[in-house]
Amino acid sequence: QVHLVESGGGSVQAGGSLRLACSAEYTSNPIWMGWFRQGPGKKREGLAAIHVESNQLYYVDSVRGRFAISLDMSKKTMYLQMNSLKPEDTAVYYCAAATSWNGYTWDRAELYYDWGQGTQVTVSS
């Protein structure tokens, strides 16, 4: 099991930047870690993920080139650097982790067993 706590959310104007952090506590190393978001009235959307062993990074098209995921294993902390933010990026952002693979792809919420509590990001125009 992985205990996750997000931080770094807030309000920013369009074009601005924020960096989210996800602090992890675990006894078994996660094999996948990812960032999701859920806007008002929308389903949870996978944004970016890291396959921890290979350090392979994955992004959804809507954030590729604007967002960057990274993982500092020494601090057990994952980050999401978000640049060029848009009003449509407004959502609650969640980090997630999986310690085993159940067949789902990185962008599916079903892959991940453990979730943080979420942090609100609001982008004003």
Tab-separated table of C-alpha atoms in Angstrom, residues 39-86:
chain	number	residue	atom	x	y	z
A	39	GLY	CA	-12.921	18.911	-13.509
A	40	PRO	CA	-16.486	19.870	-12.564
A	41	GLY	CA	-18.916	17.480	-14.171
A	42	LYS	CA	-16.125	15.538	-15.879
A	43	LYS	CA	-14.694	12.063	-15.470
A	44	ARG	CA	-11.242	11.567	-13.985
A	45	GLU	CA	-8.589	12.055	-16.683
A	46	GLY	CA	-5.095	10.596	-16.777
A	47	LEU	CA	-2.508	13.297	-17.486
A	48	ALA	CA	0.940	11.822	-17.053
A	49	ALA	CA	2.647	8.805	-15.590
A	50	ILE	CA	6.041	7.289	-14.842
A	51	HIS	CA	6.918	3.625	-15.123
A	52	VAL	CA	9.261	3.687	-12.150
A	53	GLU	CA	11.641	0.875	-13.115
A	54	SER	CA	12.284	2.115	-16.647
A	55	ASN	CA	11.701	5.818	-15.928
A	56	GLN	CA	9.573	5.906	-19.081
A	57	LEU	CA	7.291	8.952	-19.130
A	58	TYR	CA	3.806	9.156	-20.596
A	59	TYR	CA	1.576	12.145	-21.329
A	60	VAL	CA	-1.902	12.753	-22.629
A	61	ASP	CA	-1.909	14.936	-25.735
A	62	SER	CA	-3.697	17.845	-24.050
A	63	VAL	CA	-0.785	18.476	-21.660
A	64	ARG	CA	2.254	17.236	-23.600
A	65	GLY	CA	4.724	20.081	-23.955
A	66	ARG	CA	3.117	22.088	-21.143
A	67	PHE	CA	3.303	19.690	-18.195
A	68	ALA	CA	6.295	17.685	-16.998
A	69	ILE	CA	6.221	14.751	-14.610
A	70	SER	CA	9.253	13.806	-12.555
A	71	LEU	CA	10.125	11.530	-9.664
A	72	ASP	CA	12.745	11.978	-6.970
A	73	MET	CA	13.084	8.521	-5.460
A	74	SER	CA	15.456	9.772	-2.733
A	75	LYS	CA	12.654	12.005	-1.451
A	76	LYS	CA	9.851	9.620	-2.427
A	77	THR	CA	8.203	12.576	-4.100
A	78	MET	CA	6.647	12.936	-7.528
A	79	TYR	CA	6.162	16.294	-9.188
A	80	LEU	CA	4.013	17.781	-11.905
A	81	GLN	CA	5.360	21.017	-13.322
A	82	MET	CA	2.526	22.792	-15.093
A	83	ASN	CA	3.291	25.656	-17.457
A	84	SER	CA	1.178	27.748	-19.827
A	85	LEU	CA	-1.892	26.974	-17.773
A	86	LYS	CA	-5.312	27.451	-19.327
